[in-house]
Amino acid sequence: MSASEGVQPTVSAPTFRVEPIDTLCVNTIRTLSMDAVQAANSGHPGTPMALAPVGYTLWQYFLQYNPADPTWPNRDRFVLSVGHASMLIYSLLHLAGVKEVGADGKPTSAPAISLDEIKRFRQLNSKTAGHPESHLVKAIETTTGPLGQGVANSVGMAIAGAWCNAHFAKPGFENLFDFHTYALCGDGDLMEGVAAEAASIAGHLKLDNLTWIYDNNRITIEGKTDLAFSEDVATRFLGYNWNVLRVADANDMPMLARAFTTAKATKGRPTLIIVDSKIAWGAPNKQDTHGAHGEPLGDAEIKGTKAFYGWPEDAKFLVPEGVAEHFQAVMGARGQAAQDAWNATYADYASKYPELAAQWSQMAHHTLPAGWDKDIPTFPADAKGIASRDSSGKVLNAIAKNVPWLIGGSADLAPSTKTRLTFDGAGDFQPSNHAGRNFHFGIREHAMASILNGMALSNLRPYGSGFLIFSDYAKAAIRLGALMGLPVIHVFTHDSIGVGEDGPTHQPIEQLISLRAVPGMLTIRPGDANEVAEAWKVILQQTHHPVTLILSRQALPTLDRSVYAPAAGTAKGAYVLADAVPGATPEVILIATGSELGMTVEAFESLKAEGINARVVSMPCWELFNAQDAAYRESVLPSSVTARVAVELGSPLGWHQYVGLHGAIIGMTTFGASAPIKDLLKHFGFSAAKIAEAAKSLIGK
Amino acid sequence: MSASEGVQPTVSAPTFRVEPIDTLCVNTIRTLSMDAVQAANSGHPGTPMALAPVGYTLWQYFLQYNPADPTWPNRDRFVLSVGHASMLIYSLLHLAGVKEVGADGKPTSAPAISLDEIKRFRQLNSKTAGHPESHLVKAIETTTGPLGQGVANSVGMAIAGAWCNAHFAKPGFENLFDFHTYALCGDGDLMEGVAAEAASIAGHLKLDNLTWIYDNNRITIEGKTDLAFSEDVATRFLGYNWNVLRVADANDMPMLARAFTTAKATKGRPTLIIVDSKIAWGAPNKQDTHGAHGEPLGDAEIKGTKAFYGWPEDAKFLVPEGVAEHFQAVMGARGQAAQDAWNATYADYASKYPELAAQWSQMAHHTLPAGWDKDIPTFPADAKGIASRDSSGKVLNAIAKNVPWLIGGSADLAPSTKTRLTFDGAGDFQPSNHAGRNFHFGIREHAMASILNGMALSNLRPYGSGFLIFSDYAKAAIRLGALMGLPVIHVFTHDSIGVGEDGPTHQPIEQLISLRAVPGMLTIRPGDANEVAEAWKVILQQTHHPVTLILSRQALPTLDRSVYAPAAGTAKGAYVLADAVPGATPEVILIATGSELGMTVEAFESLKAEGINARVVSMPCWELFNAQDAAYRESVLPSSVTARVAVELGSPLGWHQYVGLHGAIIGMTTFGASAPIKDLLKHFGFSAAKIAEAAKSLIGK
């Protein structure tokens, strides 16, 4: 048998015979999907129709999942990476009777997805969005749609499982977190680079708690996949050190059952199950066509399909008697029993290891341990200073030793980003040590960010790091973290032309504004070591917002806080660092962030020496400042003072909101260049003298 | 032999014996690299030292390249995807005596890289930037550094070769453009998703004019590659339908020669040559360590290395006698002969096919054929209107039939982005038809954008398309096109919450400002069909700037241009569409782009009906408007009028530059939602009534 065929599952499933009720359940998923898309007059019917037997077999007979408690920590995870097939997961959630989770994190008696919600598919304020959104429905493990993200998230969940299992392991409790993560994906996922990166690292890490199910339907939006995709997927994944199985017919539930059994039993490798399917299976005219991908089938086609299924042709949103009951009797009973058993084991564990149990409780409730911040250093004034990447490394280490589940790493740049945890016992996360806390994501920025989302979705507090320029590679995943409200930490160093000799390919210009423009995210660019420490305090206390922390490669002076205002102002996003004439309205306001704060303070001092009543404002975070009340904002930037200079080694776009049409912005309007930093700063006009000059010009002095 | 080993080259090279002069040349490359990095006290010495024999063997004995005319159209392309190893290419360019190209596109007598430039490595205004920059040195094929981009560019160059070869083919002239493209890459390239996408499509397209040489040095910045990268690269590439060869020792020049010969002779597949190397080969203490990756070796280590090479230990920047002469005698003579032969063939071709020769001349000089714009339609006023993606599709087709080298496609969204060329003979670019003009890039946005850069670097005028939200996936490549000054066209449709039911995962918010913030790029968001036509006129006339064209999914009214100002104002970025009281200073200015123009005009009409002297400004392109002179900008936005309302379905960031601190911005400050567009517009407060209300509030009415 050639590699290109994949291998048939080698392990027999427990006796598996397809009963009429199974077919009824499968066809209920199919018809609900068709009907919902038709009612919305928008959506993707073909894939749910094709994959209904796959989703059904997996959920009903394999998933360790308790519908009555969808956030049970050791539940198996199911990720619908083909997010456009959202009606598949909505149908499954509905039929399986999965409950909604309340604001307190506990399951309620309300359904996660009611039949009414399915009828309101893709309508305003419904829970049944066009693509599954985890922030709308807690029982949805992750928000998917942008292709490749779901599978990459699933690697993060599998990592979280492996890490928790290893971290909490004690004699007799070796498998507290042995959940399996399944992701259902399509050719689009497998064409995306982020998925390739994620697959490679998952194989490297030997994540055998991970299975991807590949819907090989040979259809894309433009037509047949062979217009653009003729690679041998099985061979590629064998190259990644995955096990590869093939099921030749998505309707062959016994063979699917064998495949899932084999996948679960596979050790030392993740598993890819290639399932050949027919999009819109059963549709008389649209089966196997791209016309069934992204638009409603139409009433006539639906009738024909229902006839083929032996379904009442005119029935809409029909859930036949027995379907929900069957889910309850099989999946529900299995899930409840599994959770009951786990609860008993966990209670035993908690009594023997109360300290570890307390840790888990904090992780599960997204709280921080007492004293998490007790070792955060204060940095003494120092004109020579320290690079903010270095001070950040010290602060991160000081926090991480008190927060065991604060874990992360870098896309091969840890020696440069200073994110390595260096204290005893931190260790490396590797196949041989799943309890390690330092991650080597490889040169895979996009997968890193997406994996971090998956880790955050499974109770970890993850961080990643890289050069700011490479935030571009990861942007799509960073954004999804913001949409989901995940407190992922992205550390980006080498924040500007301060990079120096590496040149314009490595010098960010527009990246700051690009990140600041993402809704629901904080971008913090601290100006000295003590602002770095304050920034980390802000970061750790986030529960619903990702943060990008923007740091310098070069040394920044540590300000003397007995002369200038305390760095605690960082938490408000911007604060008055100093006034030349305290109490009086300033003539001119200088505003700076990050590495430009030092030269701006210098400019302030020279203006002060000239008798000019200047103010210097440090503004490490726009989003936090904009969230302050109007009185505070007015106190920092009095509207009567229109002479304002903003200084930042980045695109000037966005700064007009603080300096208006009459202020000045000293920013970067072109790409940078390759040269030592001192030459670049001079060349591009960044110096205390230039800042002072701009300020004086504004006030006619 | 297992797949994981790759296969040894199967074709013998012409007699190849390593002479002392070859070793001398190789060691000159090595020592120049070491010395330059040391002098700059910054850079990456280890990889040029390791790969000197690879670069030397390829350039000296295989590359069809004339140092006296580095832009000869049928030259082989060499891409240094490991851009950090820039001293390798600077050394090769210098030793081979490659000439600089003048502003007129013709070779000069000056060296592309002089020894002085090598001594000024990584200094301000030198040509020897930290990473190779094609806009600084014409003989550098593409700007590299961000990993994965160079190899993806190389696929674009190979596509350009294949397309030109097929397009210009005539009996007896079947191989006018049979150049080969070589890319030298490292583990970082191969870990990046963009390279995986590019490799998959290259294998699909059977680009046998493409060879990647993989420097398998087993070292990354964090340490050994096996920290994060243990996949079987050979098996992966066999899965992509590549030929895979292995050379076990980078110093084995005869085996390298065999590999290059085999690669060139391989039909129907691109070739990957895996070359095992030792980073910093010969360095007594740093060989095979990551300490040799990104920092100078240090004086003592350099001396030890030079001793190992048998080099004068104290000589710096030494180019021994005979080295340049040897390059001239072998590579130079071969290249000149090849070009002479090609020139003769081409002269014959041009005499027989003057029309095609004229086409080539226009392509080579980046000019447009006469009458290229003659079929661009004018759209009649139409209240119901047409989606801008649809009008764009019509305009693109009208232009493309007159500009044969305007070619492109989509990342599997052509039916949605309307970029397909539908006229007779356009065809699909597929392995069976390399003259086709419609490209199916697959669901690989990042590789698409990077491939477009490579196509533009080889005389094509390429466009790609996708949904605006997926510009995030491609951003890193889009940026590099701007840095290189390539007139690539990126068509992005589905530009806002106007996407509707697909929901927030598919609705751009921050993408517009992210693209606008890229230096050197135009972002155009036309407001009706006639602005679309004008936008395409602007686009085609760009020679040094990429453009992103932002289009709607939904229908937009086509304005009556007998009532409102002509759409030709689009070329100025912003223009006064109408004044309620022509000639008088307006009380309030409404500014809109794209799909919001229609509702803003409606608001203008209602204000006018109420007797308010409003102005409506259409602003499809910030960059073009900001480039107008102050008088024009003042004529559109008189500084005396501070009551200004900006309307755009995107992040409000950046708009303060036009509305100041006293204006209003109707924008999106949160993510969108899944619902029909009409419900979304209402929910998020976008309507003529809301705009009018904001305007009146500003002027206290």
mmCIF file of C-alpha atoms in Angstrom, chain B residues 74 160-178 342 345-346 348-350 352-357 359-360 363 404 432-436:
data_model
loop_
_atom_site.group_PDB
_atom_site.id
_atom_site.type_symbol
_atom_site.label_atom_id
_atom_site.label_comp_id
_atom_site.label_asym_id
_atom_site.label_seq_id
_atom_site.Cartn_x
_atom_site.Cartn_y
_atom_site.Cartn_z
ATOM 1 C CA ASN B 74 16.591 35.360 -19.595
ATOM 2 C CA ALA B 160 6.833 34.427 -14.653
ATOM 3 C CA GLY B 161 9.387 32.376 -16.564
ATOM 4 C CA ALA B 162 6.883 29.677 -17.396
ATOM 5 C CA TRP B 163 4.253 32.200 -18.423
ATOM 6 C CA CYS B 164 6.569 34.268 -20.616
ATOM 7 C CA ASN B 165 7.980 31.129 -22.176
ATOM 8 C CA ALA B 166 4.500 29.925 -23.082
ATOM 9 C CA HIS B 167 3.039 33.296 -23.993
ATOM 10 C CA PHE B 168 5.830 34.274 -26.363
ATOM 11 C CA ALA B 169 6.383 30.804 -27.791
ATOM 12 C CA LYS B 170 6.348 30.524 -31.577
ATOM 13 C CA PRO B 171 7.554 27.742 -33.833
ATOM 14 C CA GLY B 172 11.325 27.690 -33.540
ATOM 15 C CA PHE B 173 11.158 29.928 -30.480
ATOM 16 C CA GLU B 174 9.865 27.540 -27.868
ATOM 17 C CA ASN B 175 12.315 28.511 -25.146
ATOM 18 C CA LEU B 176 12.809 32.254 -25.193
ATOM 19 C CA PHE B 177 12.347 32.395 -21.425
ATOM 20 C CA ASP B 178 13.776 29.145 -20.163
ATOM 21 C CA TRP B 342 19.901 34.815 -26.723
ATOM 22 C CA THR B 345 17.713 34.542 -31.217
ATOM 23 C CA TYR B 346 15.629 37.387 -29.877
ATOM 24 C CA ASP B 348 15.420 36.979 -35.160
ATOM 25 C CA TYR B 349 12.209 36.593 -33.153
ATOM 26 C CA ALA B 350 11.590 40.323 -33.093
ATOM 27 C CA LYS B 352 9.449 37.754 -37.345
ATOM 28 C CA TYR B 353 7.014 38.698 -34.569
ATOM 29 C CA PRO B 354 7.244 42.447 -34.168
ATOM 30 C CA GLU B 355 3.951 42.669 -32.322
ATOM 31 C CA LEU B 356 5.025 40.238 -29.638
ATOM 32 C CA ALA B 357 8.430 41.885 -29.469
ATOM 33 C CA GLN B 359 4.763 43.595 -26.062
ATOM 34 C CA TRP B 360 7.943 42.332 -24.499
ATOM 35 C CA MET B 363 6.785 44.701 -20.268
ATOM 36 C CA PRO B 404 -1.757 40.801 -22.049
ATOM 37 C CA SER B 432 -1.097 21.931 -18.903
ATOM 38 C CA ASN B 433 -1.303 25.601 -19.867
ATOM 39 C CA HIS B 434 1.402 27.904 -18.659
ATOM 40 C CA ALA B 435 0.064 30.656 -20.922
ATOM 41 C CA GLY B 436 -3.177 30.895 -18.966
#
